[in-house]
Coordinates of C-alpha atoms in Angstrom, one line a residue:
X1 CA -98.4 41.0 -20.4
X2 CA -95.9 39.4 -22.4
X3 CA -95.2 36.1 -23.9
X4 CA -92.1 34.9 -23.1
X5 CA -89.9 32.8 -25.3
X6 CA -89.8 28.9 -24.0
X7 CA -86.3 27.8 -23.2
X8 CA -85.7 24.7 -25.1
X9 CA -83.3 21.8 -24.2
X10 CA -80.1 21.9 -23.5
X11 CA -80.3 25.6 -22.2
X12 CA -78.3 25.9 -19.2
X13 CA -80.9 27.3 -17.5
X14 CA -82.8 24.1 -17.1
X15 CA -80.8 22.5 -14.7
X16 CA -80.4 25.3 -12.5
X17 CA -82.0 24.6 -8.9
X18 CA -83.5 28.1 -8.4
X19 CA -83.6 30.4 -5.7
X20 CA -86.3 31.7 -3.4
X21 CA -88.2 34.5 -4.4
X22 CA -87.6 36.9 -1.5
X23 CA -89.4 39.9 -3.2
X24 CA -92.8 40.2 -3.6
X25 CA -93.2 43.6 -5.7
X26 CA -94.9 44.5 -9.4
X27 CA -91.9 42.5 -11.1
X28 CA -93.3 39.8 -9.6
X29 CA -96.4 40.3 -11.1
X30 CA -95.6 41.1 -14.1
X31 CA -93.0 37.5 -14.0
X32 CA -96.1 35.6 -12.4
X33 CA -98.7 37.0 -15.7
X34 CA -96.2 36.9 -18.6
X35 CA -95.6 32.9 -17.5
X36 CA -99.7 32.3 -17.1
X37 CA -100.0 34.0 -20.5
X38 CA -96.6 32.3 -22.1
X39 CA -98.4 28.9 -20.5
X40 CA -101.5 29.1 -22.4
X41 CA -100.3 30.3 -25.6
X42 CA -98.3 27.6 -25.7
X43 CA -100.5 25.7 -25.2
X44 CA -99.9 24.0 -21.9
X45 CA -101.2 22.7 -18.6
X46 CA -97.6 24.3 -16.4
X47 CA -95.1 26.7 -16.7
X48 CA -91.7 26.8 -14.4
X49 CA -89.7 30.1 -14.1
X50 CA -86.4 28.4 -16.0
X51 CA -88.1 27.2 -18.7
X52 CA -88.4 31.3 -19.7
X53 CA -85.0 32.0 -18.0
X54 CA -86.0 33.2 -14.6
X55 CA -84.1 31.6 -11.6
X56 CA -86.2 31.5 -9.4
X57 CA -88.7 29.2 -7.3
X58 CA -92.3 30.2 -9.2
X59 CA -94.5 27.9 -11.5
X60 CA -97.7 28.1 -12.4
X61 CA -100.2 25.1 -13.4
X62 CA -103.6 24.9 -14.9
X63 CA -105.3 21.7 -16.2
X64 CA -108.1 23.9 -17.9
X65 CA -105.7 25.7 -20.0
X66 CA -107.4 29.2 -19.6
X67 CA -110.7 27.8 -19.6
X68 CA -111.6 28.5 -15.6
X69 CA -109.9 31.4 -13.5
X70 CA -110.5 28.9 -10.7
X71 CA -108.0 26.3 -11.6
X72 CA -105.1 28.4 -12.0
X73 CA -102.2 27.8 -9.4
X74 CA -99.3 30.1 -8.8
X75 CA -96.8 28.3 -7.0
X76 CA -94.1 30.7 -5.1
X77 CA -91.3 29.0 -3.1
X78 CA -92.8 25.4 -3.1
X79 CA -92.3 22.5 -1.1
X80 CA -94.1 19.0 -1.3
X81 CA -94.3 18.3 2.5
X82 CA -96.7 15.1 1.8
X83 CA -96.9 12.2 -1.3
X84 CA -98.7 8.9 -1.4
X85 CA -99.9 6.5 -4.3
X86 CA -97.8 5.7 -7.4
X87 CA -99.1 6.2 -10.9
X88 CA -97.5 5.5 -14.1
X89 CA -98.8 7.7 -17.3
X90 CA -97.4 10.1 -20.4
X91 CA -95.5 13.4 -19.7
X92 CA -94.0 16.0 -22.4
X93 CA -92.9 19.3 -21.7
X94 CA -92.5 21.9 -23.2
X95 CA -89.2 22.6 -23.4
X96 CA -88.4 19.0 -25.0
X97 CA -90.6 19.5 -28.1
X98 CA -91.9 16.0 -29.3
X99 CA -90.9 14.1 -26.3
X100 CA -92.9 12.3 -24.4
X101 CA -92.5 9.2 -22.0
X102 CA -94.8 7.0 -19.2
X103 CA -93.2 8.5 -15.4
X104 CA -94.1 7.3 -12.3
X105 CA -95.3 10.3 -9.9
X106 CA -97.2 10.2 -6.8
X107 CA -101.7 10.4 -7.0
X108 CA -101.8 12.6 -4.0
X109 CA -99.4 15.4 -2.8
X110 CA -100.0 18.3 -0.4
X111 CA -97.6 21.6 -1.7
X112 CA -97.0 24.5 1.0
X113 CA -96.3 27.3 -0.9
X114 CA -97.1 31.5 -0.8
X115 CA -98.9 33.6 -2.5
X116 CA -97.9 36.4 -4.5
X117 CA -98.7 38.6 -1.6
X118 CA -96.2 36.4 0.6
X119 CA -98.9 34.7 2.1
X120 CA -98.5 31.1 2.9
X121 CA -101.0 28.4 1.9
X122 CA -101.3 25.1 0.8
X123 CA -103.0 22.8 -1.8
X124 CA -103.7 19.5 -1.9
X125 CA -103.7 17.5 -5.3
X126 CA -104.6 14.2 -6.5
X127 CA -103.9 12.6 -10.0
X128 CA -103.3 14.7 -13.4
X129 CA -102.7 17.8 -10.6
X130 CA -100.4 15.9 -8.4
X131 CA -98.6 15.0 -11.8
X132 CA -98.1 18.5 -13.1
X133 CA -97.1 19.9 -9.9
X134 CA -94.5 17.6 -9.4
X135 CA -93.6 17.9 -13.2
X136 CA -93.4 21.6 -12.5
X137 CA -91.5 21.5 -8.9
X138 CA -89.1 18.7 -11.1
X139 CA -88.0 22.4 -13.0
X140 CA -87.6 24.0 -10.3
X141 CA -84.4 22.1 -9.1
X142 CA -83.2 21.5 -12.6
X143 CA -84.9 18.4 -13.3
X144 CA -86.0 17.0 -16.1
X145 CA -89.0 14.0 -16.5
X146 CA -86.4 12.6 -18.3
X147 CA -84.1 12.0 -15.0
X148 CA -86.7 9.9 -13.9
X149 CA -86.3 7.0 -16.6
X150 CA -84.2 4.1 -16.1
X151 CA -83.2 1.5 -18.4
X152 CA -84.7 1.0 -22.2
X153 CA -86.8 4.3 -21.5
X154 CA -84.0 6.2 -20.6
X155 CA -81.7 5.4 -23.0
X156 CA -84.7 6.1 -25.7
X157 CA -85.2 9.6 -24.0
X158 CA -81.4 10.1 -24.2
X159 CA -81.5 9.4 -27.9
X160 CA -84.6 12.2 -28.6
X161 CA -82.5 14.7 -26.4
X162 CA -79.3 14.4 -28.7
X163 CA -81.7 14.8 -31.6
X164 CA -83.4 18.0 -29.8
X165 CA -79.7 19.1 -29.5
X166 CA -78.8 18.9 -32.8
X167 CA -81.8 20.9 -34.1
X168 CA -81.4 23.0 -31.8
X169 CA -77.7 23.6 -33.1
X170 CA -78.8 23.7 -37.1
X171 CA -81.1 26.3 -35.7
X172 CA -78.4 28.1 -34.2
X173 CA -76.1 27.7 -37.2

């Protein structure tokens, strides 16, 4: 297992809509266990495959952060097929360092999705769950939380992204 480095705003990469995983074979694996290691050294609570350059339709969520095999979700080829509620709270990410804003998301979702093996199953999720995986899916079709502003937020988070950009830029220099 490897950690992988975390593609940082304005990569490219990050508002790619990925494609489907079709193969389910040891690069998988090894894709699916780099990102669950590369999630918790990070430290954080999700993972999507562009945000360590990977196009493709795979993230991986965990509110324990490491702390209980159980909670660990690896999401291959997801689809919300059911949402309810609305709750407004605080999102960052982790490839927008220092970023964080209140996003409204839905408190209960139902994802179908597959496992690594290509077997289908689904989840359902409710609150700080429901938040990441949508969060998560968000990546996975090259959005950022930040789409999801309007107004005086979004002009605030468009301020904080030019900044990003031009560290990112000196660091490039």
């Amino acid at each position: 297992m490897s950690i992988l480095p975390i593609r940082l705003y304005p990569d490219p990469v990050l508002r790619v809509r990925c494609r489907e995983v079709e193969e389910f074979d040891p690069a998988l694996d090894r894709w699916v266990a780099d990102m669950v290691e590369t999630m918790y050294a990070a430290p954080g609570i999700g993972l999507a495959a562009p945000q360590v350059g990977l196009d493709r339709r795979l993230a991986v969520v965990d509110l324990s952060v490491g702390e209980s095999l159980e909670a660990l979700l690896v999401l291959i080829n997801p689809c919300i097929v059911e949402h309810e509620g609305a709750e407004v709270d605080v999102e960052g990410c982790l490839s927008l360092p220092g970023i964080t804003e209140k996003v409204e998301r839905p408190t209960r979702i139902v994802v179908e999705a597959v496992h690594k093996t290509g077997e289908p199953f689904s989840v359902e999720a409710e609150d700080w769950l429901a938040r990441a995986i949508c969060h998560e899916l968000d990546h996975l079709d090259g959005v950022l939380f930040t789409d999801r502003l309007s107004g005086l937020k979004k002009d605030k988070a468009k301020r904080a992204l030019r900044r990003l950009v031009e560290e990112q830029q000196g660091v490039l220099v």
